[in-house]
Tab-separated table of C-alpha atoms in Angstrom:
chain	number	residue	atom	x	y	z
A	124	PRO	CA	0.000	0.000	0.000
A	125	GLY	CA	1.071	3.550	-0.782
A	126	LEU	CA	0.173	7.001	0.523
A	127	ILE	CA	-3.221	7.220	-1.198
A	128	GLU	CA	-4.254	3.747	-0.042
A	129	ARG	CA	-3.332	4.405	3.610
A	130	SER	CA	-4.273	8.077	3.945
A	131	ALA	CA	-7.115	8.742	6.378
A	132	SER	CA	-8.147	11.856	4.423
A	133	GLN	CA	-10.639	11.791	1.556
A	134	SER	CA	-9.453	12.406	-2.008
A	135	TYR	CA	-10.969	11.986	-5.471
A	136	ASP	CA	-10.165	9.772	-8.426
A	137	PRO	CA	-9.015	12.181	-11.184
A	138	SER	CA	-10.490	9.971	-13.919
A	139	THR	CA	-13.919	9.158	-12.479
A	140	ASP	CA	-14.397	11.836	-9.741
A	141	ASP	CA	-15.293	9.044	-7.303
A	142	PRO	CA	-14.423	9.767	-3.663
A	143	ILE	CA	-11.475	7.763	-2.340
A	144	PHE	CA	-11.309	6.732	1.317
A	145	GLY	CA	-7.950	5.436	2.525
A	146	THR	CA	-7.479	2.571	4.978
A	147	PRO	CA	-4.698	3.444	7.486
A	148	ASP	CA	-4.456	-0.102	8.904
A	149	LEU	CA	-3.670	-1.827	5.597
A	150	LEU	CA	-1.078	-4.582	5.838
A	151	VAL	CA	1.914	-4.841	3.523
A	152	SER	CA	1.571	-7.619	0.979
A	153	GLU	CA	4.150	-10.394	0.816
A	154	ILE	CA	4.845	-12.238	-2.441
A	155	ASP	CA	6.537	-15.588	-2.991
A	156	ASN	CA	7.716	-15.984	-6.606
A	157	LEU	CA	8.612	-19.155	-8.453
A	158	ASP	CA	9.934	-18.712	-12.009
A	159	LEU	CA	11.147	-21.151	-14.633
A	160	ARG	CA	12.662	-19.545	-17.725
A	161	LEU	CA	14.117	-20.909	-20.941
A	162	GLU	CA	16.266	-18.432	-22.896
A	163	TYR	CA	17.875	-18.682	-26.319
A	164	TYR	CA	20.359	-16.156	-27.732
A	165	PHE	CA	21.316	-15.843	-31.389
A	166	GLY	CA	23.482	-13.176	-32.966
A	167	ASP	CA	24.817	-10.237	-30.990
A	168	SER	CA	21.481	-8.640	-30.075
A	169	ASN	CA	18.791	-11.288	-30.568
A	170	SER	CA	17.052	-13.428	-27.993
A	171	VAL	CA	13.798	-15.234	-27.244
A	172	SER	CA	12.582	-16.542	-23.916
A	173	LEU	CA	9.671	-18.533	-22.538
A	174	ALA	CA	8.867	-18.240	-18.851
A	175	MET	CA	6.381	-19.909	-16.531
A	176	PHE	CA	5.730	-18.369	-13.144
A	177	ASN	CA	3.704	-18.709	-9.976
A	178	LYS	CA	3.094	-15.928	-7.457
A	179	GLU	CA	1.501	-16.456	-4.059
A	180	ILE	CA	0.462	-13.188	-2.393
A	181	SER	CA	-0.382	-12.799	1.290
A	182	ASN	CA	-2.614	-9.819	2.198
A	183	PRO	CA	-3.073	-8.518	-1.384
A	184	VAL	CA	-4.441	-4.968	-1.509
A	185	GLU	CA	-7.511	-4.444	-3.697
A	186	ARG	CA	-9.540	-1.424	-4.789
A	187	ALA	CA	-12.903	-2.120	-3.160
A	188	ILE	CA	-16.256	-0.668	-2.106
A	189	PRO	CA	-16.531	1.047	1.298
A	190	ASP	CA	-18.588	-0.529	4.069
A	191	ALA	CA	-20.892	2.496	4.114
A	192	SER	CA	-24.281	3.749	2.995
A	193	GLY	CA	-25.525	6.759	1.037
A	194	SER	CA	-23.165	8.596	-1.316
A	195	ALA	CA	-20.105	7.145	0.420
A	196	ALA	CA	-21.135	3.666	-0.758
A	197	ASP	CA	-20.374	4.732	-4.343
A	198	GLY	CA	-16.798	5.636	-3.472
A	199	ILE	CA	-13.552	3.681	-3.480
A	200	THR	CA	-11.560	2.265	-0.601
A	201	PHE	CA	-8.768	-0.304	-0.263
A	202	ARG	CA	-8.892	-3.623	1.548
A	203	ASN	CA	-6.552	-6.508	2.267
A	204	GLN	CA	-7.758	-9.919	1.120
A	205	GLU	CA	-6.630	-13.214	2.604
A	206	SER	CA	-4.450	-14.316	-0.308
A	207	ALA	CA	-4.110	-14.471	-4.067
A	208	GLU	CA	-2.387	-16.801	-6.514
A	209	LEU	CA	-1.212	-16.046	-10.037
A	210	ASP	CA	-0.059	-18.599	-12.605
A	211	GLY	CA	1.247	-17.379	-15.914
A	212	ILE	CA	3.330	-17.907	-19.003
A	213	GLU	CA	5.243	-15.231	-20.909
A	214	PHE	CA	6.894	-15.190	-24.317
A	215	ASP	CA	9.488	-12.464	-24.861
A	216	PHE	CA	11.666	-11.599	-27.838
A	217	ASN	CA	14.330	-9.038	-28.798
A	218	THR	CA	15.660	-8.910	-32.331
A	219	LEU	CA	17.730	-6.620	-34.509
A	220	VAL	CA	16.078	-7.178	-37.891
A	221	PHE	CA	18.233	-4.748	-39.880
A	222	ASP	CA	21.696	-3.444	-39.009
A	223	ARG	CA	23.933	-1.485	-41.364
A	224	ASP	CA	26.546	1.226	-40.913
A	225	ASP	CA	23.957	3.997	-41.244
A	226	HIS	CA	20.658	2.392	-40.196
A	227	SER	CA	19.225	-0.164	-37.834
A	228	ILE	CA	15.761	-1.496	-37.027
A	229	PHE	CA	14.883	-3.466	-33.913
A	230	VAL	CA	11.711	-5.225	-32.811
A	231	ASN	CA	11.061	-6.151	-29.180
A	232	GLY	CA	7.930	-7.548	-27.609
A	233	ASN	CA	6.241	-9.842	-25.146
A	234	ILE	CA	2.881	-11.465	-24.551
A	235	THR	CA	1.738	-12.801	-21.201
A	236	TYR	CA	-1.155	-14.974	-20.047
A	237	ILE	CA	-2.008	-14.762	-16.334
A	238	ASP	CA	-4.587	-16.815	-14.453
A	239	SER	CA	-5.307	-15.146	-11.110
A	240	ALA	CA	-7.582	-16.068	-8.219
A	241	VAL	CA	-8.135	-14.274	-4.908
A	242	THR	CA	-9.359	-15.635	-1.580
A	243	LEU	CA	-11.515	-12.933	-0.017
A	244	GLY	CA	-11.372	-11.725	3.563
A	245	ALA	CA	-14.411	-11.794	5.840
A	246	LYS	CA	-15.511	-8.202	5.103
A	247	SER	CA	-15.313	-8.661	1.324
A	248	LEU	CA	-17.243	-11.933	1.565
A	249	GLN	CA	-19.923	-10.104	3.500
A	250	LEU	CA	-20.163	-7.229	0.996
A	251	GLU	CA	-19.597	-9.057	-2.296
A	252	GLY	CA	-21.242	-12.373	-1.500
A	253	ALA	CA	-19.791	-15.871	-1.263
A	254	GLY	CA	-20.053	-16.348	-5.030
A	255	SER	CA	-17.264	-13.812	-5.534
A	256	ASP	CA	-14.634	-15.895	-3.732
A	257	GLY	CA	-12.031	-17.173	-6.178
A	258	ARG	CA	-12.638	-14.402	-8.737
A	259	GLN	CA	-9.800	-12.663	-10.580
A	260	LEU	CA	-7.529	-10.411	-8.583
A	261	GLN	CA	-8.659	-6.798	-8.890
A	262	GLY	CA	-6.558	-4.916	-11.451
A	263	GLN	CA	-5.083	-8.051	-13.038
A	264	SER	CA	-5.683	-8.635	-16.761
A	265	GLU	CA	-5.677	-12.133	-18.195
A	266	TYR	CA	-3.642	-11.096	-21.257
A	267	LEU	CA	-0.920	-8.453	-21.563
A	268	ALA	CA	1.159	-7.588	-24.624
A	269	ASN	CA	3.824	-5.038	-25.572
A	270	LEU	CA	5.541	-4.274	-28.865
A	271	GLN	CA	8.409	-1.886	-29.700
A	272	ILE	CA	9.624	-1.134	-33.203
A	273	GLY	CA	12.586	1.216	-33.394
A	274	TYR	CA	14.544	2.871	-36.184
A	275	ASP	CA	17.979	4.492	-35.726
A	276	HIS	CA	19.711	6.714	-38.288
A	277	TYR	CA	23.289	7.037	-37.057
A	278	PRO	CA	24.679	9.808	-39.321
A	279	SER	CA	21.968	12.252	-38.230
A	280	ASP	CA	21.616	10.946	-34.633
A	281	GLN	CA	17.889	10.364	-34.998
A	282	LYS	CA	15.699	7.725	-33.367
A	283	VAL	CA	12.040	6.847	-33.860
A	284	THR	CA	10.260	4.264	-31.702
A	285	LEU	CA	6.728	2.924	-32.046
A	286	LEU	CA	5.289	1.575	-28.776
A	287	VAL	CA	2.147	-0.561	-28.612
A	288	ASN	CA	0.673	-1.707	-25.295
A	289	HIS	CA	-2.393	-3.896	-24.829
A	290	PHE	CA	-4.155	-5.075	-21.687
A	291	ASP	CA	-7.191	-7.327	-21.427
A	292	ASP	CA	-10.330	-6.673	-19.369
A	293	ARG	CA	-9.614	-6.229	-15.658
A	294	ILE	CA	-11.656	-5.611	-12.524
A	295	PHE	CA	-11.631	-1.878	-11.788
A	296	ARG	CA	-13.361	-2.206	-8.432
A	297	THR	CA	-15.573	-4.682	-6.645
A	298	ALA	CA	-19.305	-4.195	-6.084
A	299	ARG	CA	-21.888	-4.926	-3.415
A	300	GLY	CA	-23.556	-8.298	-3.915
A	301	ALA	CA	-22.545	-11.193	-6.150
A	302	ALA	CA	-25.545	-10.624	-8.448
A	303	LEU	CA	-24.409	-7.102	-9.350
A	304	GLY	CA	-20.857	-8.120	-10.257
A	305	PRO	CA	-17.657	-6.035	-10.243
A	306	VAL	CA	-17.013	-2.946	-12.352
A	307	VAL	CA	-14.738	-4.025	-15.218
A	308	GLU	CA	-12.345	-1.800	-17.158
A	309	VAL	CA	-12.576	-2.909	-20.782
A	310	GLY	CA	-9.246	-3.864	-22.327
A	311	ARG	CA	-7.716	-1.532	-24.898
A	312	THR	CA	-4.622	-0.919	-26.992
A	313	ILE	CA	-2.458	2.189	-26.547
A	314	VAL	CA	-0.116	3.399	-29.295
A	315	ASP	CA	2.705	5.932	-28.726
A	316	ILE	CA	5.537	7.296	-30.878
A	317	ASN	CA	8.800	8.730	-29.540
A	318	TYR	CA	11.226	10.758	-31.658
A	319	GLU	CA	14.692	11.907	-30.598
A	320	LYS	CA	17.466	13.859	-32.310
A	321	THR	CA	20.838	14.798	-30.847
A	322	PHE	CA	22.795	17.896	-31.892
A	323	SER	CA	26.530	18.257	-31.250
A	324	ASP	CA	26.536	15.609	-28.479
A	325	GLN	CA	24.980	18.070	-26.028
A	326	TRP	CA	21.574	19.199	-27.280
A	327	THR	CA	18.749	16.693	-27.682
A	328	ILE	CA	15.249	17.379	-28.881
A	329	LYS	CA	12.511	14.887	-27.970
A	330	LEU	CA	8.993	14.597	-29.340
A	331	LYS	CA	6.427	12.275	-27.752
A	332	LEU	CA	3.038	11.465	-29.266
A	333	LYS	CA	0.882	9.560	-26.774
A	334	ASN	CA	-2.343	7.624	-27.226
A	335	LEU	CA	-2.503	8.083	-30.996
A	336	THR	CA	-5.542	5.846	-31.548
A	337	ASP	CA	-7.407	7.462	-28.618
A	338	GLU	CA	-9.347	4.279	-27.932
A	339	PRO	CA	-12.155	5.099	-25.445
A	340	VAL	CA	-11.784	4.193	-21.779
A	341	SER	CA	-14.844	2.112	-20.965
A	342	TYR	CA	-16.267	0.489	-17.834
A	343	THR	CA	-18.911	-2.240	-17.762
A	344	GLN	CA	-20.935	-4.026	-15.110
A	345	ASN	CA	-22.772	-7.260	-15.931
A	346	ALA	CA	-21.893	-6.625	-19.616
A	347	ASN	CA	-23.635	-3.220	-19.531
A	348	THR	CA	-21.549	-0.125	-20.281
A	349	ILE	CA	-21.826	2.260	-17.327
A	350	GLU	CA	-19.211	4.857	-18.297
A	351	THR	CA	-17.053	5.710	-21.284
A	352	TYR	CA	-14.814	8.645	-22.138
A	353	GLU	CA	-11.818	9.567	-24.290
A	354	VAL	CA	-8.507	10.627	-22.792
A	355	GLY	CA	-7.325	12.315	-25.989
A	356	THR	CA	-3.981	12.370	-27.774
A	357	SER	CA	-1.140	14.341	-26.204
A	358	ILE	CA	1.992	15.860	-27.749
A	359	GLY	CA	5.099	16.623	-25.731
A	360	LEU	CA	8.192	18.495	-26.928
A	361	SER	CA	11.359	18.939	-24.869
A	362	LEU	CA	14.879	20.237	-25.375
A	363	ASP	CA	17.702	18.846	-23.204
A	364	TYR	CA	21.208	20.125	-22.699
A	365	ARG	CA	23.891	17.810	-21.309
A	366	LEU	CA	26.648	19.512	-19.304
């Protein structure tokens, strides 16, 4: 747990405007990891790996519903659960597909499948209902994927990188009663582009284009859309000087 999760003061979620109530007596989670990884390297900059992993979490912290009535019941709080277990498999690759004196192109990426299950504490069982025990861990997607495609032009000291990130549906917060079901954040794909050019080994200009596809942020409950909005595309420009 961090400052927001443990703070006794009320704050607000900047995305949804929901009130957030901290829980000062949250316990720190403990995680036991078991990983088995097979790696293969070819060439100077190429590799692939396949990993299987298991994570057992004691006292996992989840975004949850407050034990309250009225308007406070629609807010967000944080609660320790008894335990959680994650089993997953991940494929990862790094490859330099084109490398010449003046140019190079690299492609990196990974895709992960994660099966998660949480054992609820007594308060969550009371609020969510016994049917919720063994559900997915709040905030954990079943599928995750990342892709990077980069181009370097050495004579002009220029770099361009395309970044693609995808996450599957994940529980945004739990809800009162098993029949109602949790609020789910619908999975989406985010695309960014970074550009960088260096001048005289000291000056560097950087351009960042974020969320190019502007895929809507959407929340559902029992397969019904309850909220959707667009974050928008952002452009950032910076100039750095190295002493």
